[in-house]
Tab-separated table of N, CA and C in Angstrom:
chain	number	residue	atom	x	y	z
V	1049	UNK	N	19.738	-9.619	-3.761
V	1049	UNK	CA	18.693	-10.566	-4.128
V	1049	UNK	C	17.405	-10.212	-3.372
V	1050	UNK	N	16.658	-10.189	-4.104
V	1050	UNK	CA	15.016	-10.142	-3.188
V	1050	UNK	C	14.888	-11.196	-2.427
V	1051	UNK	N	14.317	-11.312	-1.512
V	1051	UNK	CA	13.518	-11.773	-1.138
V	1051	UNK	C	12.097	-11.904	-0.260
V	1052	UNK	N	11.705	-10.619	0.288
V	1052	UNK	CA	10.463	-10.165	0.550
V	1052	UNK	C	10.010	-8.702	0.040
V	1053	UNK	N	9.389	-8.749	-0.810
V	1053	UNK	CA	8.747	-7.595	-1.569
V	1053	UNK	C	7.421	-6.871	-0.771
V	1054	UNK	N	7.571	-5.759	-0.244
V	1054	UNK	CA	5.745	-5.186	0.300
V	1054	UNK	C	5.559	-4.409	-0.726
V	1055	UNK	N	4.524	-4.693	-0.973
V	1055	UNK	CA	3.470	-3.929	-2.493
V	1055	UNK	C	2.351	-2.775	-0.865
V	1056	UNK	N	2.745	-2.070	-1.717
V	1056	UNK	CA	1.647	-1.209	-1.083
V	1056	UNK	C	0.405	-0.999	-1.694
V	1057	UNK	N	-0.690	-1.228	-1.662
V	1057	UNK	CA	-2.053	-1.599	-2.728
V	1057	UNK	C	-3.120	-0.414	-2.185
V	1058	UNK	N	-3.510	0.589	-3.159
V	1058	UNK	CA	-4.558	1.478	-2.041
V	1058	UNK	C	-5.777	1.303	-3.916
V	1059	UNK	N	-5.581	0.186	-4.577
V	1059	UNK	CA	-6.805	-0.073	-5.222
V	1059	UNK	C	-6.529	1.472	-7.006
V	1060	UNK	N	-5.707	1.907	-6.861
V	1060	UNK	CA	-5.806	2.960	-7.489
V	1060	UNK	C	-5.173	2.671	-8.870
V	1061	UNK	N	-5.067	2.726	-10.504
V	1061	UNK	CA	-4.778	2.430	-11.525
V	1061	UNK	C	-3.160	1.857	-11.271
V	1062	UNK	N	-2.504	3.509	-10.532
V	1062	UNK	CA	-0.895	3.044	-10.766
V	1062	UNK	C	-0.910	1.963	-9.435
V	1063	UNK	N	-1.161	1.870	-8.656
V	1063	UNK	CA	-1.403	0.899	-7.521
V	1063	UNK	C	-1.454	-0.596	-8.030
V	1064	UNK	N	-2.368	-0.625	-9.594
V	1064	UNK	CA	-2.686	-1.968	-10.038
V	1064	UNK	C	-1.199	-2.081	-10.852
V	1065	UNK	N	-0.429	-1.045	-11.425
V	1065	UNK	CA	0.510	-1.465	-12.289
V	1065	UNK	C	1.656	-1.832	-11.131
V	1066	UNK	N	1.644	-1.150	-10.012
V	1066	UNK	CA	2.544	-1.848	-9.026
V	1066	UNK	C	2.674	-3.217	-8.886
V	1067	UNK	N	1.312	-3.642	-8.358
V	1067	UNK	CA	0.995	-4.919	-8.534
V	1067	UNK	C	1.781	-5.473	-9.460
V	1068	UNK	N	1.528	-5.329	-10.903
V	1068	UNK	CA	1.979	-6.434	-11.765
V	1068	UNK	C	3.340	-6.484	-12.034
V	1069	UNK	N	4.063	-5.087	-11.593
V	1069	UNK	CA	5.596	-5.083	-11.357
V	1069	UNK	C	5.916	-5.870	-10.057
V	1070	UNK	N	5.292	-6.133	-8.859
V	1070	UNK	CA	5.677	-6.880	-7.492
V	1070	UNK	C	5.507	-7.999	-8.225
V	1071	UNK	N	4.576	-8.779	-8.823
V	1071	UNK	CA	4.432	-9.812	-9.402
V	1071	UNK	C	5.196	-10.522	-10.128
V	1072	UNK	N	6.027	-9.688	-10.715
V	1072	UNK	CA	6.648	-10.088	-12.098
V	1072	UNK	C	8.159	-10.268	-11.071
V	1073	UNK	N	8.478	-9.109	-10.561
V	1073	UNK	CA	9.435	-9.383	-9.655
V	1073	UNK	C	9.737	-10.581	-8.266
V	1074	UNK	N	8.486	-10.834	-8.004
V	1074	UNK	CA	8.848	-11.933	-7.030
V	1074	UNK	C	8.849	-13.274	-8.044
V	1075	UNK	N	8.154	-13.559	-9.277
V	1075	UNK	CA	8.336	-14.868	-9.671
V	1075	UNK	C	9.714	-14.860	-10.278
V	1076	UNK	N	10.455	-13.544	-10.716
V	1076	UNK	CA	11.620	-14.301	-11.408
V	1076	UNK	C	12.618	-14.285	-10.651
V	1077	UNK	N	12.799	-14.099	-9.382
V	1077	UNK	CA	13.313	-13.712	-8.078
V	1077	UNK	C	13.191	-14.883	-7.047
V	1078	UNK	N	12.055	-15.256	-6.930
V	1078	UNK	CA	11.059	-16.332	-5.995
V	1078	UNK	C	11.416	-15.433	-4.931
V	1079	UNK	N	10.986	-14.361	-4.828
V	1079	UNK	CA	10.556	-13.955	-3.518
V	1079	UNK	C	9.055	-13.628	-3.022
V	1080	UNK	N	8.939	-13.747	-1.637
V	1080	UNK	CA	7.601	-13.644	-0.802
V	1080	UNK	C	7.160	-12.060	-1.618
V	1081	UNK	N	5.855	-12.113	-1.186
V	1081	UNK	CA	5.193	-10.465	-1.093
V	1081	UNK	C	4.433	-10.256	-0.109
V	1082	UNK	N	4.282	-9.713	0.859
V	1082	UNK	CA	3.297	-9.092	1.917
V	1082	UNK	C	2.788	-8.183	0.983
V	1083	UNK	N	0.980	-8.168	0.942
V	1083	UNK	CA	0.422	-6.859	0.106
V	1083	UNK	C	-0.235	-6.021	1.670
V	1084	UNK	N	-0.028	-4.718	1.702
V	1084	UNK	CA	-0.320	-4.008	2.476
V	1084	UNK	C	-1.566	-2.715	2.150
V	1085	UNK	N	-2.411	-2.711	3.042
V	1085	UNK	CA	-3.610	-1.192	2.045
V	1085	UNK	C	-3.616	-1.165	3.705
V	1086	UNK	N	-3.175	0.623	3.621
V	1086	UNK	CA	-3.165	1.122	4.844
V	1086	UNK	C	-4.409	2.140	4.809
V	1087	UNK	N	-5.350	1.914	5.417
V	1087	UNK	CA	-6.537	2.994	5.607
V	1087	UNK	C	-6.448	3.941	6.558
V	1088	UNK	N	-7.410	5.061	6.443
V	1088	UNK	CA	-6.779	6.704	7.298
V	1088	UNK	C	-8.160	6.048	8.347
V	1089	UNK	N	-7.805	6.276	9.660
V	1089	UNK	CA	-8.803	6.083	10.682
V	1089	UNK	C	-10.412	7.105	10.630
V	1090	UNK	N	-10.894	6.654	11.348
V	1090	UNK	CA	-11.998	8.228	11.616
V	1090	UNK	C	-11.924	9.200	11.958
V	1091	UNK	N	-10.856	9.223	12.813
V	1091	UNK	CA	-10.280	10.312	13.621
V	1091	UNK	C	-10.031	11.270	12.015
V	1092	UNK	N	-9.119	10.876	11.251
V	1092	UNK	CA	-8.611	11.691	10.465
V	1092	UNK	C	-9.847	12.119	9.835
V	1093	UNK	N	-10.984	12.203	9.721
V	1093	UNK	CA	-12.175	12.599	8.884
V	1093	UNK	C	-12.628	13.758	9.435
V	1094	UNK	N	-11.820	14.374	10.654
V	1094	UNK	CA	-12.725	15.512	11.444
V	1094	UNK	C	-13.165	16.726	10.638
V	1095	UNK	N	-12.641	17.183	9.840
V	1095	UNK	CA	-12.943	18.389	8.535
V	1095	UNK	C	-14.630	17.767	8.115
V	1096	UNK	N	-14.533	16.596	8.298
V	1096	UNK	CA	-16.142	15.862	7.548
V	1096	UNK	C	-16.919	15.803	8.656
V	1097	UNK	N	-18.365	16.228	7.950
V	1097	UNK	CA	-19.265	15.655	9.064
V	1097	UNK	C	-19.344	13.953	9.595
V	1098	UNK	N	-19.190	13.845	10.289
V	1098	UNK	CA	-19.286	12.433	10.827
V	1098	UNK	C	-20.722	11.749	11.488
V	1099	UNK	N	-21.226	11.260	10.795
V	1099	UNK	CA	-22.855	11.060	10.679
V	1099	UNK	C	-22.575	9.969	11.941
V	1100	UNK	N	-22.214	8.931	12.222
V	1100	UNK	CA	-22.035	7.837	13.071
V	1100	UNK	C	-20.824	7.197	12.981
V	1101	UNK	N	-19.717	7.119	14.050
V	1101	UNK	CA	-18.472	7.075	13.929
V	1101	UNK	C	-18.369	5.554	13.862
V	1102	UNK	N	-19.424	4.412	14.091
V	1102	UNK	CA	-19.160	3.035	13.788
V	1102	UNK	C	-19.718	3.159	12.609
V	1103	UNK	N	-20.799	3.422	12.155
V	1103	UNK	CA	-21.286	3.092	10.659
V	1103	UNK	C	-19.782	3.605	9.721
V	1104	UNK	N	-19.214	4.505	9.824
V	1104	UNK	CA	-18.010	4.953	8.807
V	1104	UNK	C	-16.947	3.885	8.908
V	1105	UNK	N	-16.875	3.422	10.579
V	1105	UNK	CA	-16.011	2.632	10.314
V	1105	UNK	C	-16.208	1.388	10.055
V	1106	UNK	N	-17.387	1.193	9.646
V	1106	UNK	CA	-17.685	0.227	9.213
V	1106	UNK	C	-17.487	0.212	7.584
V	1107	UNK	N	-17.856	1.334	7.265
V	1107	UNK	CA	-17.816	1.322	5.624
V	1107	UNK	C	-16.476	1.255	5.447
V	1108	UNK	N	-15.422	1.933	6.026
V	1108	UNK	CA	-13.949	1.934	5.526
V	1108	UNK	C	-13.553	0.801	5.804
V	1109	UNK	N	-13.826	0.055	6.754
V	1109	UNK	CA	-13.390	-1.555	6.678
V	1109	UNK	C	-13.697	-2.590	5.221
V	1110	UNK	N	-14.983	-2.137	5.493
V	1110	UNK	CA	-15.521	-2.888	4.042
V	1110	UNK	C	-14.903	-2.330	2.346
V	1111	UNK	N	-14.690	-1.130	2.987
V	1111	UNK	CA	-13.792	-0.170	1.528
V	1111	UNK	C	-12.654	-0.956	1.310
V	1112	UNK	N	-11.599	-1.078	2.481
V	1112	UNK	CA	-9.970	-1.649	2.658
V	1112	UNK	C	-10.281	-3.132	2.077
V	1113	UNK	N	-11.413	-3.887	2.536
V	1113	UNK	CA	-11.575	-5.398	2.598
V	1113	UNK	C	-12.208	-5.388	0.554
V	1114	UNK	N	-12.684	-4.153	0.489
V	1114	UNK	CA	-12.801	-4.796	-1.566
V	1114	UNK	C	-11.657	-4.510	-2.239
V	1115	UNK	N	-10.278	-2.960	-1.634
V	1115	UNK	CA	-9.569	-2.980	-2.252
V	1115	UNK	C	-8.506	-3.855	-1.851
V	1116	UNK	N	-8.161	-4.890	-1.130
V	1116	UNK	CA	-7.469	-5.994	-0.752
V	1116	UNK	C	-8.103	-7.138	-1.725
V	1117	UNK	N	-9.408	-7.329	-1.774
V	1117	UNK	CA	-9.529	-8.485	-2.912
V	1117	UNK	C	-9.058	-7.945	-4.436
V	1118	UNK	N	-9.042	-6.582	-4.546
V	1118	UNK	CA	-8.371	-6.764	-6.215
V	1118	UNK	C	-7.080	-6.914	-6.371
V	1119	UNK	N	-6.434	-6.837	-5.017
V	1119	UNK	CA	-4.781	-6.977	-4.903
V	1119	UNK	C	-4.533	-8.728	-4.974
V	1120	UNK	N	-5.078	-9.423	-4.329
V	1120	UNK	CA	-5.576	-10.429	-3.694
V	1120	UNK	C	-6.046	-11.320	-5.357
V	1121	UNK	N	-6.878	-10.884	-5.688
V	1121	UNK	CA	-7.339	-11.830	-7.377
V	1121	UNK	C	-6.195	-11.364	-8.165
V	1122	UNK	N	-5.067	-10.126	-8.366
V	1122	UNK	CA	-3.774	-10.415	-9.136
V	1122	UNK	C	-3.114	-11.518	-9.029
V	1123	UNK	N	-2.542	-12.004	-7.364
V	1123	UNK	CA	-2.065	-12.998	-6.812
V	1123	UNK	C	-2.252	-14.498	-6.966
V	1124	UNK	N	-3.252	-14.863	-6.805
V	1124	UNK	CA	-4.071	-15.997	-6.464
V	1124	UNK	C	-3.623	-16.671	-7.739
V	1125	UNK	N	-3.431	-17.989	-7.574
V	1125	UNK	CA	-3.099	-18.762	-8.370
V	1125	UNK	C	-1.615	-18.916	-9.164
V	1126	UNK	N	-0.656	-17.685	-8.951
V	1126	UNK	CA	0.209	-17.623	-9.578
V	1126	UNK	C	1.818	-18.216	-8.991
V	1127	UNK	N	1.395	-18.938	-7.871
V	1127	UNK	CA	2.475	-19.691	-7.091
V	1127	UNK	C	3.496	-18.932	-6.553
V	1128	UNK	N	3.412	-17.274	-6.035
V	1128	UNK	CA	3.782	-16.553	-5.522
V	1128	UNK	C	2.962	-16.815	-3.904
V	1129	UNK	N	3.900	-16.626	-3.421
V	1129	UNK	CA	3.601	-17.013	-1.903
V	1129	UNK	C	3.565	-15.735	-1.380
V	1130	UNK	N	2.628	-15.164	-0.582
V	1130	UNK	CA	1.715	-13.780	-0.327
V	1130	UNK	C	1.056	-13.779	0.826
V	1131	UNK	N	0.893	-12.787	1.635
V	1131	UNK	CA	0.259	-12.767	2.680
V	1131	UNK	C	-0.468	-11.076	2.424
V	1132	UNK	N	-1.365	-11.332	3.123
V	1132	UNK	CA	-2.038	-9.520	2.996
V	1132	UNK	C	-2.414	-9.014	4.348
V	1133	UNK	N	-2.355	-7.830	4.562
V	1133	UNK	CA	-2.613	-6.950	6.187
V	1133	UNK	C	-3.144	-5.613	5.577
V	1134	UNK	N	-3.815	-5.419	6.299
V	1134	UNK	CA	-4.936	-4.060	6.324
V	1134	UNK	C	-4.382	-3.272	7.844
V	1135	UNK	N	-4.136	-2.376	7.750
V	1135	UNK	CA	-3.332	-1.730	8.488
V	1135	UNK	C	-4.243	0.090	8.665
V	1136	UNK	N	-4.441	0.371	9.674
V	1136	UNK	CA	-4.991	1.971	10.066
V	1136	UNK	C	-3.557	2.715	10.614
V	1137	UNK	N	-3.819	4.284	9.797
V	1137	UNK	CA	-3.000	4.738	10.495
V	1137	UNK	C	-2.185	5.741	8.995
V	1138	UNK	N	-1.533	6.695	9.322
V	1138	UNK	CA	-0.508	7.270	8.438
V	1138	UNK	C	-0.080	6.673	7.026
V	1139	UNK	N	-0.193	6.418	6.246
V	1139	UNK	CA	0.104	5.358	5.285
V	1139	UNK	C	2.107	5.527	5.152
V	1140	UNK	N	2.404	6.653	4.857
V	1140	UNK	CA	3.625	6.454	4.477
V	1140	UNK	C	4.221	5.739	5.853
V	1141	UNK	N	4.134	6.242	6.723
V	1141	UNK	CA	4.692	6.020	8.760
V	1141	UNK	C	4.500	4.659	8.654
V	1142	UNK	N	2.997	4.057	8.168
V	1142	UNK	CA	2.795	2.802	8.376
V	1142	UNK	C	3.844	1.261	7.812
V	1143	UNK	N	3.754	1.898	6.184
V	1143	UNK	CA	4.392	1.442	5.195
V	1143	UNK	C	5.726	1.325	5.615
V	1144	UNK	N	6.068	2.225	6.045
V	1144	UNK	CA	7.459	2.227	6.555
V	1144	UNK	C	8.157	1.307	7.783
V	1145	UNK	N	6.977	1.245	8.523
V	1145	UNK	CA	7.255	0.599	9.495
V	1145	UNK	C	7.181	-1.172	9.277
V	1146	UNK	N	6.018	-1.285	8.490
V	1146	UNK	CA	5.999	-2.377	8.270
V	1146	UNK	C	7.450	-3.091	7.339
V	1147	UNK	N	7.578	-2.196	6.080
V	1147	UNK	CA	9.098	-2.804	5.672
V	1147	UNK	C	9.702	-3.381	6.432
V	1148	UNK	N	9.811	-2.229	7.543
V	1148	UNK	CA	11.005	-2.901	8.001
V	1148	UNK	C	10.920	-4.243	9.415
V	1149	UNK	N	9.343	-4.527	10.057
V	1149	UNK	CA	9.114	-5.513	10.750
V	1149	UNK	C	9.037	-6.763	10.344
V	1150	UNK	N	9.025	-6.392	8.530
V	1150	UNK	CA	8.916	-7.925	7.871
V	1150	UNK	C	10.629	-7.931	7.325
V	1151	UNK	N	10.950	-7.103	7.216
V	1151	UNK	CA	12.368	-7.361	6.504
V	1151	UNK	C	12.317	-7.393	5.294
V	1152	UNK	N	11.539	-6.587	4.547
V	1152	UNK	CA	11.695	-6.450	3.382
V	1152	UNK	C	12.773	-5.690	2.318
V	1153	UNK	N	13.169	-6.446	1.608
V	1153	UNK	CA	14.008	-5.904	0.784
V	1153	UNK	C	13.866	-4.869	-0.005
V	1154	UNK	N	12.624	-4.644	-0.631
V	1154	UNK	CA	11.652	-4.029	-1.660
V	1154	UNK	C	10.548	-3.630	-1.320
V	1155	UNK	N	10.328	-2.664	-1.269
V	1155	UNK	CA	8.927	-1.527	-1.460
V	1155	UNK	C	8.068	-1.166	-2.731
V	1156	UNK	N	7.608	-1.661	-3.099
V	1156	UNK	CA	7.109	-1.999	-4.829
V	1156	UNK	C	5.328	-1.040	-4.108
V	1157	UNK	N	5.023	0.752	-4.853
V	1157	UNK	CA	4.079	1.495	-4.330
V	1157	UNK	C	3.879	2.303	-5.647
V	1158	UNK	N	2.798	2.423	-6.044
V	1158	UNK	CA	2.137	3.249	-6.959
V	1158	UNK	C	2.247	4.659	-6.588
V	1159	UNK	N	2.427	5.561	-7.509
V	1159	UNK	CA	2.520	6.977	-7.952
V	1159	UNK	C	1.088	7.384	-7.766
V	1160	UNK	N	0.731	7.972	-7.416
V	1160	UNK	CA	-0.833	9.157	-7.151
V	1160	UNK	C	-0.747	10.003	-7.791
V	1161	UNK	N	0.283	10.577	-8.892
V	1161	UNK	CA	0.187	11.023	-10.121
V	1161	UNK	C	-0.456	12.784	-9.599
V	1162	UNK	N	0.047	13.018	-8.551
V	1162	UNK	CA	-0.804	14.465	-7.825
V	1162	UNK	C	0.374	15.319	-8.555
V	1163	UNK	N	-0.385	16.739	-8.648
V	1163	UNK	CA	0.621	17.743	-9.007
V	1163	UNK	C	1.510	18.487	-8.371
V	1164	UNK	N	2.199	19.578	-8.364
V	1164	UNK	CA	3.018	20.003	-7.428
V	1164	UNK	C	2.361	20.931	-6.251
V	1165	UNK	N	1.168	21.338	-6.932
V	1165	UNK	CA	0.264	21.923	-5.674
V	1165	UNK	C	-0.408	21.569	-4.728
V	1166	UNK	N	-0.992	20.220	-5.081
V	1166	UNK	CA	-1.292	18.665	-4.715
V	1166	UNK	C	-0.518	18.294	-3.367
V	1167	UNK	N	0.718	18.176	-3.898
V	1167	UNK	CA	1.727	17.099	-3.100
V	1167	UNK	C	2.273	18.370	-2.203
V	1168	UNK	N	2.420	19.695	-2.362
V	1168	UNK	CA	2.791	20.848	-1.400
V	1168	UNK	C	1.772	20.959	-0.358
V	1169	UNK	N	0.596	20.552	-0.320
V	1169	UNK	CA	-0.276	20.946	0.872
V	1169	UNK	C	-0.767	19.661	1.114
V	1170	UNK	N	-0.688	18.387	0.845
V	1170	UNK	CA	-1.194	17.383	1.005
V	1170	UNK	C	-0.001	16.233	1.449
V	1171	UNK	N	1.118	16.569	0.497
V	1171	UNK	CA	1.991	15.891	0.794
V	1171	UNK	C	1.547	14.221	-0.414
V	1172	UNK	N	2.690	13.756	-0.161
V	1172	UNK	CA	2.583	12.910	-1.270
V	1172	UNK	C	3.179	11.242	-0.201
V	1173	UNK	N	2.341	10.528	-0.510
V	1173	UNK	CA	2.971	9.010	0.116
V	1173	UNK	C	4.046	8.466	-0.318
V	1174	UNK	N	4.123	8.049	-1.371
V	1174	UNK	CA	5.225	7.682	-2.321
V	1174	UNK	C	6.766	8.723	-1.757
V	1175	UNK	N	6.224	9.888	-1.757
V	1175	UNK	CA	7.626	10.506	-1.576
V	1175	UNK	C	8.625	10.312	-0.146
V	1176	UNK	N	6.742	9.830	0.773
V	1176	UNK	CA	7.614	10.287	2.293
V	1176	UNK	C	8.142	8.748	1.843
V	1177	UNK	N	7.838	7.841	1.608
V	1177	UNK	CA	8.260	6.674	1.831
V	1177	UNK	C	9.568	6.321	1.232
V	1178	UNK	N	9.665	6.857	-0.053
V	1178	UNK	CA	11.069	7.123	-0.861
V	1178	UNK	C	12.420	7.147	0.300
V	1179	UNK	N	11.512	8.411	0.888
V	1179	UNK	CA	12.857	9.200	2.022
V	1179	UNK	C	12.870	8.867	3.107
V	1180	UNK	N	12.213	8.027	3.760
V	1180	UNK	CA	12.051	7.142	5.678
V	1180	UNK	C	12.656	5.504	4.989
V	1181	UNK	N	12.163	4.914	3.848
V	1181	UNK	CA	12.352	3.858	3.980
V	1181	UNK	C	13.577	3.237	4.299
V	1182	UNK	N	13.938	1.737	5.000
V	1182	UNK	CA	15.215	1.674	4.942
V	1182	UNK	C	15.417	0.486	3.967
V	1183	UNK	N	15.188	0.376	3.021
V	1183	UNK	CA	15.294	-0.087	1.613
V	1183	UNK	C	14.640	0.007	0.393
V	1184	UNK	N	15.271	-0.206	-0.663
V	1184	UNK	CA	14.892	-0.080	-2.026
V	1184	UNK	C	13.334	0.504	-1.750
V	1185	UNK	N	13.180	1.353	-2.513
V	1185	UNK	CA	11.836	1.841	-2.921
V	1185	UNK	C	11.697	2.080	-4.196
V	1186	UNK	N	10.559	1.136	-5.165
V	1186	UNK	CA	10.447	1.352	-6.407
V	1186	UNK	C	8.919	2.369	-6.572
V	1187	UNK	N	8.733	3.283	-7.014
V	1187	UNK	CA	7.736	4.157	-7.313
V	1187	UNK	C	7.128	3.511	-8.651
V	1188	UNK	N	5.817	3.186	-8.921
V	1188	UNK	CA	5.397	2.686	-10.593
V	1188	UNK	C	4.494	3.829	-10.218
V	1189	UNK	N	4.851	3.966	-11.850
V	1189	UNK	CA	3.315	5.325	-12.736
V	1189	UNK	C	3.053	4.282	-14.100
């Protein structure tokens, strides 16, 4: 039985169809959802020029804080009981960790739809999380 679902939300098409699969799954379930959007720090930008290391982090705050309201306006109103966290750091490591501090049953995370050359030098989120998590992991495309 479900009962706490983490949606992982990074704002992205399959990200939104996650959404409406966590959605659909906690109302016929009545389980909680924690929505989670894990952002990459500044540190990780070093390949980029870094014009002013508070102004960036200022913009990526404000980046995480608009893609949390479109996760956030799926929710609202639909008598699903939800909490949301913005989280820095590794996304899959993060994701992972968090599952399991909330006790979640379910990992409900959008596909990035990258190719195999893509996901060989970049690595793919969805996948590490597939293989660290210690429960159910649903992948939506």
């Amino acid at each position: 039985m479900l009962q706490k679902i983490l949606l992982a939300f990074d704002g992205s098409p399959n990200s939104l169809k996650a959404a409406d699969y966590a959605l659909i799954m906690a109302q016929t379930n009545h389980a909680e959802v924690e929505i989670i959007h894990v952002r990459e720090s500044v540190t990780s930008y070093s390949t980029r020029v870094i014009y002013d290391a508070f102004e960036m982090e200022k913009e990526l705050t404000s980046e995480a804080e608009e893609i949390m309201a479109q996760a956030i306006e799926k929710f609202k109103d639909t008598g699903v009981i939800f909490t949301t966290s913005i989280r820095t750091g590794d996304p899959a490591e993060v994701i992972c960790e968090e599952a399991e501090k909330i006790g979640a049953t379910e990992i409900v995370i959008g596909s990035r739809g990258m190719n195999a050359v893509s996901r060989f030098f970049l690595g793919s989120v969805s996948l590490k999380v597939l293989s660290h998590a210690h429960c159910t992991t649903i992948v939506v495309r």
